[in-house]
XYZ file of N, CA and C in Angstrom:
678
model
N 1.943 -42.388 68.188
C 0.694 -42.225 67.455
C 0.632 -40.834 66.857
N 0.311 -40.738 65.561
C 0.229 -39.454 64.877
C -1.194 -39.267 64.373
N -1.912 -38.292 64.951
C -3.274 -37.996 64.501
C -4.149 -39.238 64.408
N -3.983 -40.145 65.394
C -4.813 -41.342 65.413
C -4.231 -42.506 64.647
N -3.117 -42.306 63.937
C -2.470 -43.381 63.200
C -1.328 -43.915 64.040
N -1.423 -45.176 64.430
C -0.449 -45.759 65.343
C 0.726 -46.348 64.578
N 1.925 -46.020 65.018
C 3.134 -46.574 64.424
C 3.889 -47.326 65.509
N 4.120 -48.631 65.300
C 4.830 -49.441 66.271
C 6.047 -50.043 65.595
N 6.976 -50.524 66.375
C 8.190 -51.122 65.825
C 8.230 -52.588 66.214
N 8.552 -53.452 65.237
C 8.714 -54.854 65.588
C 10.169 -55.121 65.957
N 10.516 -56.384 66.198
C 11.864 -56.710 66.656
C 12.940 -56.419 65.629
N 12.536 -56.274 64.366
C 13.523 -55.976 63.317
C 13.609 -54.493 63.027
N 12.948 -53.691 63.892
C 12.946 -52.231 63.773
C 12.196 -51.742 62.543
N 11.362 -52.619 61.997
C 10.545 -52.223 60.862
C 9.264 -51.605 61.367
N 8.901 -50.451 60.856
C 7.689 -49.795 61.328
C 6.459 -50.489 60.779
N 5.483 -50.693 61.648
C 4.216 -51.284 61.274
C 3.142 -50.250 61.553
N 2.436 -49.838 60.523
C 1.449 -48.785 60.679
C 0.064 -49.398 60.771
N -0.688 -48.969 61.786
C -2.030 -49.485 61.998
C -3.053 -48.385 61.803
N -4.101 -48.708 61.041
C -5.166 -47.749 60.830
C -5.922 -47.492 62.122
N -6.439 -46.284 62.303
C -7.240 -45.998 63.478
C -8.544 -46.778 63.448
N -9.006 -47.230 64.611
C -10.286 -47.907 64.711
C -11.388 -46.875 64.500
N -12.277 -47.066 63.496
C -13.321 -46.077 63.233
C -14.174 -45.763 64.454
N -14.484 -46.790 65.251
C -15.314 -46.577 66.426
C -14.594 -45.701 67.443
N -13.283 -45.916 67.584
C -12.498 -45.120 68.527
C -12.396 -43.683 68.051
N -12.144 -43.502 66.746
C -12.047 -42.151 66.201
C -13.350 -41.394 66.392
N -14.467 -42.066 66.100
C -15.771 -41.414 66.236
C -16.054 -41.024 67.672
N -15.555 -41.838 68.619
C -15.827 -41.582 70.029
C -14.900 -40.538 70.629
N -13.681 -40.433 70.091
C -12.683 -39.558 70.698
C -12.451 -38.276 69.925
N -12.944 -38.204 68.694
C -12.777 -37.003 67.887
C -14.083 -36.226 67.878
N -14.020 -34.951 68.224
C -15.245 -34.152 68.284
C -15.924 -34.093 66.929
N -15.133 -34.135 65.856
C -15.704 -34.101 64.515
C -14.838 -34.897 63.552
N -15.212 -36.164 63.286
C -14.460 -36.947 62.301
C -14.392 -36.255 60.945
N -15.448 -35.532 60.594
C -15.473 -34.835 59.308
C -14.428 -33.729 59.266
N -14.213 -33.070 60.389
C -13.149 -32.056 60.469
C -11.784 -32.697 60.267
N -11.595 -33.868 60.883
C -10.311 -34.562 60.767
C -10.014 -34.935 59.322
N -11.037 -35.416 58.606
C -10.861 -35.784 57.197
C -10.536 -34.552 56.355
N -11.298 -33.470 56.567
C -11.085 -32.244 55.785
C -9.695 -31.674 56.041
N -9.294 -31.603 57.309
C -7.990 -31.045 57.661
C -6.854 -31.886 57.098
N -7.002 -33.204 57.142
C -5.955 -34.092 56.634
C -5.726 -33.883 55.149
N -6.805 -33.724 54.378
C -6.645 -33.539 52.932
C -6.233 -32.112 52.578
N -6.584 -31.159 53.405
C -6.072 -29.806 53.197
C -4.562 -29.780 53.386
N -4.087 -30.574 54.332
C -2.639 -30.685 54.532
C -1.984 -31.329 53.313
N -2.616 -32.367 52.771
C -2.084 -33.005 51.560
C -2.040 -32.030 50.396
N -3.086 -31.237 50.247
C -3.141 -30.271 49.148
C -2.004 -29.259 49.251
N -1.675 -28.868 50.478
C -0.560 -27.935 50.682
C 0.763 -28.593 50.316
N 0.916 -29.855 50.698
C 2.140 -30.579 50.341
C 2.259 -30.730 48.834
N 1.131 -30.926 48.184
C 1.133 -31.103 46.734
C 1.634 -29.857 46.020
N 1.387 -28.710 46.602
C 1.866 -27.458 46.009
C 3.388 -27.379 45.984
N 4.033 -28.197 46.816
C 5.500 -28.202 46.872
C 6.111 -29.252 45.950
N 5.261 -30.137 45.405
C 5.799 -31.183 44.540
C 5.085 -32.498 44.775
N 5.828 -33.592 44.796
C 5.254 -34.924 44.961
C 4.706 -35.097 46.375
N 3.790 -36.079 46.543
C 3.189 -36.338 47.840
C 3.950 -37.432 48.584
N 4.374 -37.164 49.823
C 5.018 -38.196 50.628
C 4.043 -39.334 50.909
N 4.495 -40.565 50.820
C 3.627 -41.714 51.028
C 3.063 -41.743 52.445
N 3.895 -41.428 53.439
C 3.409 -41.500 54.823
C 2.318 -40.469 55.092
N 2.442 -39.270 54.529
C 1.421 -38.238 54.712
C 0.130 -38.641 54.008
N 0.244 -39.250 52.830
C -0.919 -39.717 52.083
C -1.638 -40.798 52.870
N -0.883 -41.726 53.415
C -1.466 -42.801 54.217
C -2.208 -42.237 55.414
N -1.578 -41.300 56.102
C -2.188 -40.741 57.309
C -3.513 -40.059 56.984
N -3.553 -39.280 55.906
C -4.787 -38.597 55.525
C -5.861 -39.602 55.118
N -5.471 -40.579 54.323
C -6.432 -41.552 53.811
C -6.973 -42.472 54.899
N -6.233 -42.616 55.989
C -6.680 -43.492 57.064
C -8.008 -43.035 57.664
N -8.293 -41.742 57.585
C -9.527 -41.224 58.177
C -10.756 -41.473 57.297
N -10.539 -41.800 56.037
C -11.657 -42.029 55.129
C -12.469 -43.243 55.567
N -11.800 -44.248 56.127
C -12.511 -45.450 56.568
C -13.532 -45.133 57.652
N -13.323 -44.045 58.385
C -14.275 -43.639 59.422
C -15.623 -43.300 58.800
N -15.591 -42.614 57.660
C -16.840 -42.255 56.994
C -17.552 -43.497 56.486
N -16.811 -44.427 55.879
C -17.425 -45.660 55.412
C -18.114 -46.378 56.573
N -17.469 -46.367 57.736
C -18.031 -47.011 58.917
C -19.343 -46.350 59.331
N -19.393 -45.023 59.230
C -20.610 -44.293 59.608
C -21.765 -44.569 58.649
N -21.461 -44.981 57.432
C -22.502 -45.296 56.454
C -23.106 -46.676 56.686
N -22.483 -47.454 57.575
C -23.058 -48.722 57.981
C -22.785 -49.881 57.045
N -23.660 -50.889 57.123
C -23.463 -52.159 56.432
C -23.302 -52.006 54.928
N -24.041 -51.079 54.345
C -24.010 -50.927 52.888
C -22.604 -50.674 52.366
N -21.784 -50.004 53.153
C -20.430 -49.684 52.703
C -19.363 -50.473 53.464
N -19.788 -51.559 54.112
C -18.813 -52.390 54.813
C -17.816 -52.982 53.831
N -18.316 -53.377 52.648
C -17.431 -53.936 51.625
C -16.356 -52.920 51.241
N -16.778 -51.649 51.104
C -15.849 -50.594 50.709
C -14.826 -50.357 51.806
N -15.281 -50.376 53.038
C -14.375 -50.163 54.160
C -13.320 -51.263 54.234
N -13.745 -52.521 54.112
C -12.817 -53.646 54.209
C -11.795 -53.627 53.074
N -12.271 -53.395 51.841
C -11.361 -53.350 50.698
C -10.414 -52.161 50.813
N -10.971 -51.029 51.184
C -10.179 -49.799 51.293
C -9.067 -49.964 52.318
N -9.405 -50.480 53.494
C -8.405 -50.666 54.550
C -7.318 -51.634 54.102
N -7.715 -52.738 53.462
C -6.742 -53.727 53.001
C -5.790 -53.127 51.961
N -6.330 -52.357 51.020
C -5.486 -51.757 49.978
C -4.594 -50.668 50.555
N -5.100 -49.918 51.529
C -4.289 -48.864 52.134
C -3.137 -49.453 52.925
N -3.415 -50.513 53.665
C -2.343 -51.174 54.411
C -1.332 -51.797 53.452
N -1.830 -52.376 52.343
C -0.928 -52.943 51.342
C -0.063 -51.886 50.699
N -0.632 -50.706 50.482
C 0.132 -49.602 49.894
C 1.248 -49.160 50.827
N 0.958 -49.117 52.114
C 1.956 -48.646 53.064
C 3.138 -49.600 53.182
N 2.955 -50.843 52.743
C 4.069 -51.789 52.740
C 5.178 -51.350 51.786
N 4.854 -50.400 50.902
C 5.854 -49.894 49.958
C 6.799 -48.895 50.619
N 6.490 -48.471 51.837
C 7.241 -47.375 52.462
C 8.749 -47.590 52.587
N 9.237 -48.816 52.820
C 10.703 -48.945 52.891
C 11.415 -48.559 51.590
N 10.738 -48.797 50.449
C 11.371 -48.531 49.153
C 10.855 -47.263 48.493
N 9.697 -46.782 48.940
C 9.048 -45.655 48.269
C 8.763 -44.532 49.252
N 9.348 -43.381 49.006
C 9.093 -42.244 49.873
C 7.926 -41.397 49.426
N 7.582 -41.488 48.125
C 6.520 -40.660 47.563
C 5.582 -41.509 46.701
N 4.445 -40.922 46.313
C 3.519 -41.633 45.443
C 4.132 -41.883 44.071
N 4.933 -40.955 43.599
C 5.601 -41.160 42.316
C 6.517 -42.370 42.376
N 7.213 -42.532 43.499
C 8.088 -43.693 43.677
C 7.306 -44.999 43.578
N 6.076 -44.992 44.114
C 5.226 -46.188 44.081
C 5.020 -46.636 42.639
N 4.677 -45.695 41.774
C 4.451 -46.023 40.361
C 5.749 -46.466 39.698
N 6.829 -45.744 39.962
C 8.104 -46.037 39.310
C 8.624 -47.421 39.655
N 8.456 -47.840 40.904
C 8.931 -49.162 41.323
C 8.205 -50.259 40.555
N 6.894 -50.122 40.404
C 6.131 -51.145 39.697
C 6.345 -51.090 38.187
N 6.561 -49.883 37.652
C 6.865 -49.770 36.221
C 8.174 -50.498 35.931
N 9.156 -50.304 36.793
C 10.460 -50.939 36.596
C 10.369 -52.459 36.646
N 9.492 -52.977 37.503
C 9.361 -54.434 37.650
C 8.237 -54.999 36.785
N 7.577 -54.121 36.017
C 6.478 -54.510 35.131
C 5.348 -55.207 35.889
N 4.998 -54.666 37.061
C 3.952 -55.264 37.899
C 2.841 -54.264 38.243
N 2.718 -53.209 37.440
C 1.757 -52.151 37.763
C 0.358 -52.696 38.021
N -0.127 -53.576 37.140
C -1.501 -54.073 37.263
C -1.590 -55.451 37.923
N -0.483 -55.939 38.417
C -0.493 -57.251 39.057
C -1.264 -57.206 40.372
N -1.995 -58.279 40.701
C -2.722 -58.314 41.971
C -1.780 -58.075 43.151
N -2.159 -57.158 44.020
C -1.349 -56.874 45.203
C -0.209 -55.903 44.984
N -0.039 -55.409 43.745
C 1.052 -54.462 43.503
C 0.756 -53.140 44.188
N 1.807 -52.374 44.462
C 1.638 -51.085 45.121
C 0.798 -50.138 44.255
N 1.046 -50.172 42.961
C 0.308 -49.294 42.045
C -1.175 -49.653 42.003
N -1.461 -50.930 42.067
C -2.867 -51.371 42.075
C -3.543 -50.942 43.375
N -2.816 -51.091 44.492
C -3.361 -50.659 45.779
C -3.609 -49.153 45.788
N -2.676 -48.393 45.223
C -2.849 -46.940 45.144
C -4.076 -46.593 44.318
N -4.273 -47.315 43.238
C -5.435 -47.069 42.378
C -6.737 -47.276 43.150
N -6.812 -48.330 43.945
C -8.028 -48.630 44.701
C -8.224 -47.633 45.853
N -7.164 -47.219 46.501
C -7.281 -46.210 47.555
C -7.773 -44.901 46.960
N -7.231 -44.544 45.802
C -7.677 -43.338 45.106
C -9.174 -43.400 44.817
N -9.683 -44.583 44.439
C -11.112 -44.730 44.183
C -11.924 -44.515 45.459
N -11.394 -44.971 46.599
C -12.086 -44.760 47.861
C -12.189 -43.288 48.213
N -11.100 -42.577 48.007
C -11.085 -41.130 48.254
C -12.069 -40.429 47.321
N -12.108 -40.875 46.079
C -13.003 -40.277 45.084
C -14.460 -40.622 45.379
N -14.716 -41.816 45.910
C -16.076 -42.204 46.267
C -16.633 -41.274 47.340
N -15.811 -40.943 48.324
C -16.243 -40.008 49.365
C -16.532 -38.641 48.749
N -15.663 -38.202 47.852
C -15.899 -36.921 47.171
C -17.241 -36.925 46.464
N -17.531 -38.006 45.735
C -18.779 -38.097 44.979
C -19.994 -38.119 45.912
N -19.882 -38.826 47.024
C -20.981 -38.863 48.001
C -21.230 -37.469 48.566
N -20.159 -36.765 48.901
C -20.304 -35.407 49.436
C -20.942 -34.472 48.408
N -20.524 -34.595 47.166
C -21.102 -33.742 46.119
C -22.596 -34.016 45.960
N -22.975 -35.291 46.036
C -24.387 -35.649 45.934
C -25.173 -35.120 47.135
N -24.577 -35.187 48.331
C -25.237 -34.676 49.531
C -25.464 -33.169 49.438
N -24.487 -32.473 48.855
C -24.596 -31.019 48.728
C -25.585 -30.607 47.639
N -25.800 -31.500 46.685
C -26.653 -31.165 45.542
C -28.134 -31.382 45.820
N -28.453 -32.089 46.903
C -29.848 -32.378 47.216
C -30.066 -32.347 48.717
N -31.307 -32.163 49.115
C -31.637 -32.210 50.541
C -32.462 -33.451 50.872
N -32.404 -34.455 49.991
C -33.134 -35.698 50.223
C -32.744 -36.320 51.554
N -33.718 -36.792 52.297
C -33.460 -37.443 53.574
C -32.896 -38.847 53.376
N -33.377 -39.529 52.330
C -32.919 -40.891 52.034
C -31.591 -40.842 51.295
N -30.636 -41.642 51.741
C -29.308 -41.639 51.126
C -29.151 -42.680 50.023
N -30.184 -43.490 49.787
C -30.052 -44.579 48.826
C -29.671 -44.073 47.436
N -30.403 -43.085 46.909
C -30.103 -42.585 45.579
C -28.756 -41.870 45.540
N -28.433 -41.154 46.609
C -27.162 -40.437 46.694
C -25.987 -41.411 46.645
N -26.046 -42.429 47.508
C -24.955 -43.396 47.583
C -24.897 -44.267 46.331
N -26.068 -44.645 45.803
C -26.109 -45.483 44.598
C -25.492 -44.767 43.407
N -25.806 -43.481 43.268
C -25.260 -42.695 42.165
C -23.744 -42.568 42.275
N -23.252 -42.292 43.492
C -21.809 -42.156 43.694
C -21.094 -43.478 43.434
N -21.663 -44.567 43.915
C -21.060 -45.887 43.713
C -21.032 -46.251 42.236
N -22.141 -46.005 41.536
C -22.211 -46.334 40.115
C -21.176 -45.551 39.314
N -20.918 -44.337 39.721
C -19.973 -43.473 39.010
C -18.523 -43.864 39.258
N -18.191 -44.205 40.504
C -16.785 -44.379 40.879
C -16.321 -45.834 40.938
N -17.118 -46.708 41.535
C -16.630 -48.058 41.830
C -17.260 -49.180 41.013
N -18.536 -49.047 40.695
C -19.240 -50.144 40.031
C -18.554 -50.660 38.769
N -17.986 -49.784 37.926
C -17.344 -50.284 36.697
C -16.190 -51.255 36.953
N -15.649 -51.265 38.168
C -14.469 -52.099 38.458
C -14.793 -53.259 39.382
N -16.074 -53.419 39.755
C -16.466 -54.506 40.642
C -17.189 -55.608 39.874
N -17.116 -56.816 40.391
C -17.793 -57.949 39.775
C -19.303 -57.836 39.975
N -20.039 -58.635 39.208
C -21.492 -58.646 39.337
C -21.909 -58.995 40.756
N -21.223 -59.954 41.384
C -21.579 -60.382 42.735
C -21.432 -59.232 43.736
N -20.348 -58.488 43.607
C -20.110 -57.365 44.513
C -21.151 -56.274 44.277
N -21.415 -55.966 43.015
C -22.405 -54.933 42.705
C -23.785 -55.297 43.247
N -24.134 -56.572 43.145
C -25.426 -57.028 43.645
C -25.513 -56.893 45.161
N -24.431 -57.257 45.847
C -24.404 -57.152 47.305
C -24.488 -55.700 47.754
N -23.808 -54.846 47.035
C -23.834 -53.416 47.372
C -25.235 -52.859 47.180
N -25.857 -53.217 46.077
C -27.206 -52.729 45.796
C -28.168 -53.144 46.903
N -28.065 -54.388 47.355
C -28.941 -54.871 48.425
C -28.681 -54.113 49.728
N -27.417 -53.797 49.974
C -27.063 -53.100 51.211
C -27.500 -51.659 51.259
N -27.793 -51.067 50.099
C -28.191 -49.658 50.056
C -29.460 -49.392 50.870
N -30.278 -50.435 51.048
C -31.522 -50.255 51.801
C -31.268 -50.144 53.307
N -30.035 -50.389 53.729
C -29.712 -50.313 55.160
C -29.002 -49.009 55.527
N -28.847 -48.125 54.567
C -28.147 -46.866 54.825
C -28.882 -46.028 55.862
N -28.123 -45.248 56.658
C -28.786 -44.328 57.591
C -29.463 -43.199 56.828
N -30.353 -42.495 57.487
C -30.931 -41.311 56.867
C -29.890 -40.200 56.887
N -30.182 -39.141 56.209
C -29.285 -37.981 56.169
C -29.013 -37.473 57.592
N -30.078 -37.300 58.375
C -29.921 -36.801 59.743
C -29.135 -37.768 60.604
N -29.360 -39.076 60.421
C -28.625 -40.081 61.189
C -27.133 -40.059 60.853
N -26.821 -39.865 59.582
C -25.412 -39.791 59.180
C -24.730 -38.601 59.836
N -25.347 -37.440 59.767
C -24.743 -36.246 60.368
C -24.615 -36.403 61.882
N -25.582 -37.082 62.499
C -25.505 -37.327 63.942
C -24.307 -38.208 64.271
N -24.091 -39.251 63.467
C -22.942 -40.147 63.680
C -21.622 -39.407 63.505
N -21.634 -38.390 62.662
C -20.430 -37.592 62.404
C -20.303 -36.409 63.370
N -21.238 -36.310 64.314
C -21.246 -35.199 65.286
C -21.362 -33.844 64.594
N -22.229 -33.792 63.576
C -22.392 -32.564 62.793
C -23.855 -32.160 62.697
N -24.062 -30.894 62.392
C -25.370 -30.410 61.969
C -25.343 -30.329 60.450
N -26.490 -30.112 59.851
C -26.532 -29.955 58.392
C -25.605 -28.829 57.941
N -25.649 -27.708 58.655
C -24.864 -26.537 58.269
C -23.368 -26.773 58.443
N -22.967 -27.350 59.585
C -21.540 -27.562 59.821
C -20.978 -28.618 58.873
N -21.790 -29.645 58.591
C -21.342 -30.696 57.676
C -21.148 -30.151 56.266
N -22.030 -29.266 55.840
C -21.931 -28.695 54.495
C -20.597 -27.997 54.287
N -20.183 -27.191 55.255
C -18.919 -26.465 55.128
C -17.730 -27.416 55.067
N -17.758 -28.462 55.888
C -16.631 -29.387 55.934
C -16.583 -30.301 54.716
N -17.744 -30.664 54.190
C -17.763 -31.461 52.962
C -17.174 -30.664 51.801
N -17.496 -29.389 51.738
C -16.927 -28.539 50.690
C -15.417 -28.442 50.832
N -14.948 -28.340 52.065
C -13.497 -28.281 52.301
C -12.823 -29.555 51.810
N -13.436 -30.697 52.102
C -12.860 -31.967 51.660
C -12.827 -32.042 50.138
N -13.933 -31.699 49.497
C -14.000 -31.751 48.035
C -12.917 -30.879 47.414
N -12.775 -29.668 47.917
C -11.786 -28.728 47.366
C -10.352 -29.220 47.564
N -10.107 -29.898 48.679
C -8.749 -30.379 48.957
C -8.458 -31.713 48.281
N -9.450 -32.603 48.245
C -9.226 -33.943 47.703
C -9.152 -33.963 46.178
N -9.885 -33.068 45.527
C -9.927 -33.075 44.058
C -8.540 -32.943 43.419
N -7.690 -31.976 43.825
C -6.364 -31.909 43.206
C -5.491 -33.113 43.542
N -5.715 -33.724 44.691
C -4.959 -34.932 45.054
C -5.342 -36.077 44.122
N -6.643 -36.245 43.898
C -7.135 -37.283 42.984
C -6.589 -37.051 41.581
N -6.658 -35.817 41.118
C -6.169 -35.490 39.780
C -4.674 -35.743 39.653
N -3.920 -35.448 40.705
C -2.477 -35.668 40.683
C -2.153 -37.155 40.548
N -2.878 -37.994 41.303
C -2.638 -39.431 41.223
C -2.919 -39.940 39.814
N -4.010 -39.467 39.219
C -4.326 -39.868 37.840
C -3.206 -39.473 36.881
N -2.658 -38.288 37.078
C -1.584 -37.809 36.205
C -0.322 -38.665 36.340
N -0.085 -39.221 37.532
C 1.072 -40.097 37.716
C 0.976 -41.318 36.811
N -0.218 -41.896 36.723
C -0.413 -43.044 35.842
C -0.322 -42.632 34.371
N -1.011 -41.568 34.035
C -1.053 -41.146 32.639
C 0.319 -40.725 32.135
N 1.153 -40.169 33.031
C 2.495 -39.750 32.625
C 3.365 -40.929 32.208
N 3.008 -42.120 32.707
C 3.724 -43.337 32.312
C 2.906 -44.157 31.321
N 1.913 -43.479 30.676
C 1.081 -44.117 29.663
C 0.309 -45.338 30.202
N -0.108 -45.221 31.458
C -0.921 -46.263 32.100
C -2.373 -45.789 32.095
N -3.265 -46.482 31.404
C -4.671 -46.042 31.342
C -5.340 -46.135 32.712
N -6.480 -45.476 32.842
C -7.154 -45.417 34.135
C -8.383 -46.313 34.219
N -8.647 -47.083 33.182
C -9.864 -47.897 33.143
C -9.625 -49.311 33.691
N -9.125 -49.372 34.939
C -8.895 -50.685 35.570
C -8.984 -50.541 37.077
């Protein structure tokens, strides 16, 4: 197990990576928010050396589902989709050592936008990472106790353009079940002050990672509006 990410071997010696259980992480980690910030700071450092290793990206992104879990029912859809796409992305690991490899493999097979492709999964995982960034930015920009407007604004900006009407409607209805600001920080084992510092750390570290992923697509003339 590496930082809560379990790696097991099946009878064919193929590694099977399992995401950490959000409930277990929340119970055993003194600060899930610290874990998320530290994981992306590590990614940002790796990015300074060149391409991002797929396994390191997976490990960092695995902690994002913990935050979705803390937001409750309203973001259950995001958590389920995010976990499925992240696990699907990791299936590329035998053939792809880096994120650039992920794009190149699908470009070569002309399956970049095909359902279930590695590139499509990477695109959706990137949106999940960006959704957390947007939520954190909204939290830092206001001291509103109610998270409905904060979460709705972040969702509308990052995910809504790519979801069906049915999904958007379900998400909108779920926004009324969001925890309050204080309840969210309590679930994350944070105070307002400690959470603010860690959210800023995540934003600063995740932003160049998000931008790098976008550049991988654009470098192969793949638009980002999908």
